[in-house]
CSV table of C-alpha atoms in Angstrom, one decimal:
chain,number,residue,atom,x,y,z
A,1,MET,CA,109.5,106.8,118.5
A,2,ALA,CA,111.2,105.2,115.7
A,3,LEU,CA,110.3,106.2,112.6
A,4,GLN,CA,108.9,102.7,111.4
A,5,VAL,CA,109.2,101.2,107.7
A,6,TYR,CA,106.9,98.6,106.7
A,7,VAL,CA,108.6,96.5,103.1
A,8,ASP,CA,109.0,93.4,101.6
A,9,LEU,CA,112.6,92.7,100.4
A,10,LEU,CA,111.3,90.9,97.5
A,11,SER,CA,109.7,94.7,96.3
A,12,GLN,CA,112.2,96.9,94.5
A,13,PRO,CA,110.8,100.4,95.9
A,14,CYS,CA,111.1,98.4,99.4
A,15,ARG,CA,114.3,97.5,98.4
A,16,SER,CA,115.6,101.5,97.8
A,17,VAL,CA,114.0,102.7,100.8
A,18,TYR,CA,115.4,99.9,103.0
A,19,ILE,CA,118.7,100.8,101.2
A,20,PHE,CA,118.9,104.5,102.1
A,21,ILE,CA,117.8,104.2,105.3
A,22,GLU,CA,120.4,102.1,105.7
A,23,LYS,CA,122.8,104.3,104.2
A,24,ASN,CA,122.3,107.2,105.8
A,25,ASN,CA,122.3,105.5,109.3
A,26,ILE,CA,118.7,106.8,109.7
A,27,PRO,CA,117.4,105.3,113.1
A,28,PHE,CA,114.3,103.4,112.5
A,29,GLU,CA,111.8,100.3,113.2
A,30,LEU,CA,111.8,97.9,110.8
A,31,LYS,CA,107.9,96.2,110.0
A,32,GLU,CA,108.0,93.5,107.4
A,33,ILE,CA,105.0,92.9,104.9
A,34,ARG,CA,105.5,89.4,104.1
A,35,LEU,CA,103.3,89.4,100.3
A,36,MET,CA,103.3,86.3,99.4
A,37,LEU,CA,101.3,86.4,102.9
A,38,GLY,CA,99.2,88.4,101.5
A,39,GLU,CA,99.8,90.4,105.3
A,40,GLN,CA,99.3,94.3,102.8
A,41,TYR,CA,95.4,93.1,103.7
A,42,SER,CA,95.1,93.3,107.6
A,43,GLU,CA,93.8,95.9,108.8
A,44,GLU,CA,96.8,97.2,111.3
A,45,PHE,CA,98.5,98.2,107.9
A,46,GLN,CA,95.9,99.6,106.3
A,47,LYS,CA,95.8,102.0,109.5
A,48,VAL,CA,99.5,102.7,108.2
A,49,ASN,CA,98.5,102.1,104.2
A,50,ILE,CA,94.9,102.4,103.1
A,51,LEU,CA,96.3,101.6,99.5
A,52,LYS,CA,97.5,98.1,100.9
A,53,LYS,CA,101.1,98.3,99.2
A,54,VAL,CA,104.2,99.1,100.4
A,55,PRO,CA,106.6,100.4,101.0
A,56,ALA,CA,105.2,102.8,104.0
A,57,ILE,CA,106.8,104.8,106.1
A,58,LYS,CA,104.8,105.9,110.4
A,59,ASP,CA,107.1,109.2,111.8
A,60,GLY,CA,104.8,109.7,114.5
A,61,ASP,CA,101.2,110.7,113.9
A,62,PHE,CA,102.2,110.6,110.1
A,63,THR,CA,101.7,108.2,106.8
A,64,LEU,CA,103.3,108.4,103.4
A,65,ALA,CA,103.4,105.3,101.3
A,66,GLU,CA,104.8,105.0,98.1
A,67,SER,CA,109.3,104.6,97.4
A,68,VAL,CA,109.4,108.1,95.5
A,69,ALA,CA,107.8,110.4,98.2
A,70,ILE,CA,109.0,108.6,100.6
A,71,LEU,CA,112.5,108.4,99.5
A,72,LYS,CA,112.1,112.4,98.8
A,73,TYR,CA,111.0,113.2,102.5
A,74,LEU,CA,113.4,111.0,104.2
A,75,ALA,CA,116.5,113.1,102.2
A,76,CYS,CA,114.9,116.1,103.2
A,77,LYS,CA,114.2,115.9,107.2
A,78,TYR,CA,117.2,113.8,107.6
A,79,GLN,CA,118.9,116.2,105.8
A,80,THR,CA,121.2,113.6,104.1
A,81,PRO,CA,124.6,113.8,101.9
A,82,ASP,CA,123.6,116.6,98.7
A,83,HIS,CA,124.3,114.5,96.1
A,84,TRP,CA,121.2,112.0,97.0
A,85,TYR,CA,118.6,114.6,95.9
A,86,PRO,CA,120.9,117.7,95.0
A,87,ALA,CA,119.7,121.3,96.2
A,88,ASP,CA,121.0,122.6,93.2
A,89,LEU,CA,117.8,123.3,91.2
A,90,GLN,CA,118.6,121.8,87.8
A,91,LYS,CA,120.7,118.5,89.4
A,92,ARG,CA,117.2,117.9,91.4
A,93,ALA,CA,115.0,118.3,88.4
A,94,ARG,CA,117.8,115.3,86.2
A,95,VAL,CA,116.5,112.9,89.6
A,96,ASP,CA,113.6,113.8,89.7
A,97,GLU,CA,112.9,113.3,85.6
A,98,TYR,CA,114.5,109.8,85.9
A,99,LEU,CA,112.3,109.0,89.3
A,100,SER,CA,109.3,110.5,86.5
A,101,TRP,CA,110.2,108.2,84.0
A,102,GLN,CA,111.1,104.9,85.4
A,103,HIS,CA,107.4,104.3,87.0
A,104,ALA,CA,106.2,103.6,83.8
A,105,THR,CA,109.4,101.8,82.2
A,106,LEU,CA,112.4,100.4,83.4
A,107,GLY,CA,110.5,99.2,86.8
A,108,PRO,CA,107.6,97.6,85.7
A,109,GLN,CA,109.3,95.9,82.9
A,110,ALA,CA,112.8,94.2,84.9
A,111,GLY,CA,109.7,93.3,87.7
A,112,ASN,CA,107.7,91.6,84.7
A,113,ILE,CA,110.5,89.4,84.2
A,114,PHE,CA,110.6,88.2,87.3
A,115,LYS,CA,106.8,87.7,87.6
A,116,MET,CA,107.1,85.6,84.8
A,117,LYS,CA,109.7,83.5,86.7
A,118,THR,CA,108.4,82.8,89.4
A,119,ILE,CA,105.1,83.7,90.1
A,120,LEU,CA,102.8,83.4,86.9
A,121,PRO,CA,104.7,79.6,86.5
A,122,ILE,CA,102.5,78.8,90.0
A,123,ILE,CA,99.3,80.7,89.2
A,124,THR,CA,99.3,78.7,86.1
A,125,GLY,CA,100.7,75.3,86.7
A,126,GLU,CA,103.7,75.8,83.5
A,127,PRO,CA,106.0,77.5,82.9
A,128,VAL,CA,106.0,80.9,81.1
A,129,PRO,CA,106.2,79.9,76.8
A,130,GLU,CA,109.7,80.9,75.5
A,131,ASP,CA,108.0,83.5,73.5
A,132,LYS,CA,106.8,85.2,75.6
A,133,MET,CA,109.5,85.0,77.9
A,134,LYS,CA,112.3,86.2,75.2
A,135,GLU,CA,109.4,89.6,74.0
A,136,ALA,CA,109.4,90.8,77.8
A,137,GLN,CA,113.7,90.2,78.2
A,138,ASP,CA,113.3,92.6,74.3
A,139,GLU,CA,111.4,94.9,75.4
A,140,LEU,CA,113.4,95.8,78.7
A,141,SER,CA,116.9,95.8,76.6
A,142,GLN,CA,114.7,98.8,74.6
A,143,VAL,CA,114.3,100.1,77.6
A,144,LEU,CA,117.5,100.0,78.7
A,145,ALA,CA,118.8,101.8,75.5
A,146,ARG,CA,116.7,104.5,76.3
A,147,PHE,CA,117.6,104.7,79.5
A,148,GLN,CA,121.0,104.9,78.7
A,149,GLU,CA,120.8,107.4,75.6
A,150,LYS,CA,119.0,109.7,77.5
A,151,PHE,CA,119.9,109.4,81.4
A,152,LEU,CA,123.5,107.6,81.9
A,153,GLN,CA,124.8,108.9,78.5
A,154,ASP,CA,129.3,108.4,79.5
A,155,LYS,CA,128.5,109.8,82.8
A,156,PRO,CA,129.1,107.6,85.6
A,157,TYR,CA,125.9,108.2,87.3
A,158,ILE,CA,122.7,109.8,86.0
A,159,VAL,CA,123.5,113.0,87.5
A,160,GLY,CA,126.8,113.0,86.7
A,161,THR,CA,130.1,112.4,89.0
A,162,GLU,CA,128.1,110.8,92.3
A,163,ILE,CA,125.4,108.6,93.6
A,164,SER,CA,122.0,110.0,93.3
A,165,LEU,CA,118.4,108.3,94.3
A,166,ALA,CA,117.8,108.2,90.4
A,167,ASP,CA,120.9,105.7,90.3
A,168,LEU,CA,119.6,104.0,93.5
A,169,VAL,CA,116.2,103.1,92.1
A,170,ALA,CA,117.1,101.8,88.7
A,171,ILE,CA,120.1,99.5,90.4
A,172,VAL,CA,117.4,97.7,92.7
A,173,ALA,CA,115.0,97.6,89.6
A,174,LEU,CA,117.6,96.1,87.8
A,175,MET,CA,118.2,93.6,90.2
A,176,GLN,CA,114.8,91.5,90.2
A,177,PRO,CA,115.7,89.6,86.7
A,178,LEU,CA,119.2,88.5,87.6
A,179,GLY,CA,117.4,87.1,91.0
A,180,VAL,CA,115.5,84.5,88.1
A,181,GLY,CA,118.9,84.4,86.3
A,182,TYR,CA,118.4,86.8,83.6
A,183,ASP,CA,121.2,89.6,83.8
A,184,PRO,CA,119.8,92.2,81.3
A,185,LEU,CA,123.0,94.2,81.8
A,186,GLU,CA,125.4,91.3,80.1
A,187,GLY,CA,126.7,92.4,77.3
A,188,SER,CA,127.0,96.0,78.0
A,189,ALA,CA,130.2,97.3,79.5
A,190,THR,CA,128.7,100.9,80.1
A,191,LEU,CA,125.8,99.5,82.2
A,192,THR,CA,127.7,97.1,84.1
A,193,ALA,CA,130.6,99.8,84.9
A,194,TRP,CA,127.7,101.6,86.1
A,195,ARG,CA,125.8,98.8,88.1
A,196,GLU,CA,129.6,98.1,89.7
A,197,ARG,CA,130.1,101.8,91.1
A,198,VAL,CA,126.6,102.4,92.4
A,199,LYS,CA,127.2,99.2,94.6
A,200,THR,CA,130.5,99.9,95.3
A,201,ALA,CA,129.0,104.0,96.2
A,202,ILE,CA,126.0,101.7,98.2
A,203,GLY,CA,128.5,99.4,100.0
A,204,ARG,CA,128.9,95.9,99.0
A,205,GLU,CA,127.9,94.6,102.4
A,206,LEU,CA,124.5,96.3,102.5
A,207,PHE,CA,123.9,96.0,98.7
A,208,ASP,CA,124.0,92.3,98.9
A,209,ARG,CA,122.2,91.5,102.4
A,210,THR,CA,119.6,93.5,101.2
A,211,HIS,CA,119.1,91.3,97.6
A,212,GLU,CA,119.5,88.3,99.5
A,213,GLN,CA,115.6,87.4,99.4
A,214,ILE,CA,114.7,87.6,95.6
A,215,PHE,CA,118.1,85.1,95.2
A,216,LYS,CA,115.9,82.8,97.5
A,217,THR,CA,112.4,83.2,96.1
A,218,GLN,CA,112.6,79.8,94.7
A,219,GLU,CA,113.0,78.2,97.5
A,220,THR,CA,110.5,80.0,99.4
A,221,LEU,CA,108.0,79.4,96.7
A,222,LYS,CA,108.3,76.3,96.8
A,223,SER,CA,108.0,75.9,100.9
A,224,LEU,CA,104.0,78.2,100.5
A,225,THR,CA,103.1,75.3,97.8
A,226,GLN,CA,104.2,72.7,100.1
A,227,ASN,CA,103.8,73.9,103.4
A,228,GLN,CA,101.0,76.2,103.6
A,229,PRO,CA,98.7,76.1,101.2
A,230,GLU,CA,96.0,78.8,102.5
A,231,ALA,CA,98.8,81.3,101.5
A,232,LEU,CA,99.2,79.9,99.0
A,233,ALA,CA,95.5,80.5,97.6
A,234,ALA,CA,95.8,83.7,98.8
A,235,LEU,CA,98.7,84.1,96.8
A,236,LYS,CA,96.9,82.8,93.3
A,237,ALA,CA,93.2,84.8,94.8
A,238,ASN,CA,95.2,88.0,95.0
A,239,PHE,CA,97.7,87.8,91.6
A,240,LYS,CA,94.6,86.7,89.2
A,241,LYS,CA,92.8,90.0,90.8
A,242,ASN,CA,95.6,92.2,90.2
A,243,TYR,CA,97.0,91.0,86.6
A,244,LYS,CA,94.2,90.3,84.8
């Protein structure tokens, strides 16, 4: 049985897993879980991940959640090129260091701007105040300064001269605000050059295809508002429950 991969490409962690699998030619069966429609709460999906979150995978009888755990599992099982998750202990530690740091910093901060531009106005019926948006952008800028100083420095990639899981996880997070018209890397020659290197290393066709949905989020939400009132009600209820 092929590896089953449960994702929603609106989600940055899902995109990292999807890109990694496609880039490394790992055979898989795509299982789309549409978060905005609440499909993560179905009884069928809860058999795969009781935590009701994507990404998740099912490899035979083995199920696994959490994008970082999934990426490491796939890198080891399929013996992908060493640069992704290096065998060298210190290089691997650098990858793990970034992956541990980003969970509470760059990932959430980038996602917050996306949420404030898309979902919050639908939930509240009003646009997010400009001062709140500016505050979120400033917080992301501060995180990016630490990212550059601590992790990227003056290297082509986070762990030296080749792309790794660290770069992959970082780039998908930083595409999230770009999907709503805000480029957090604008004005930084170092970070924009890094982004272009990462895109090239991944492959631009795969990279662009994977990110198509986030650039269509506004029209997806508009369709939800106009045509699927039950789904919209579920989205609002879920948001209020999880983002008080």
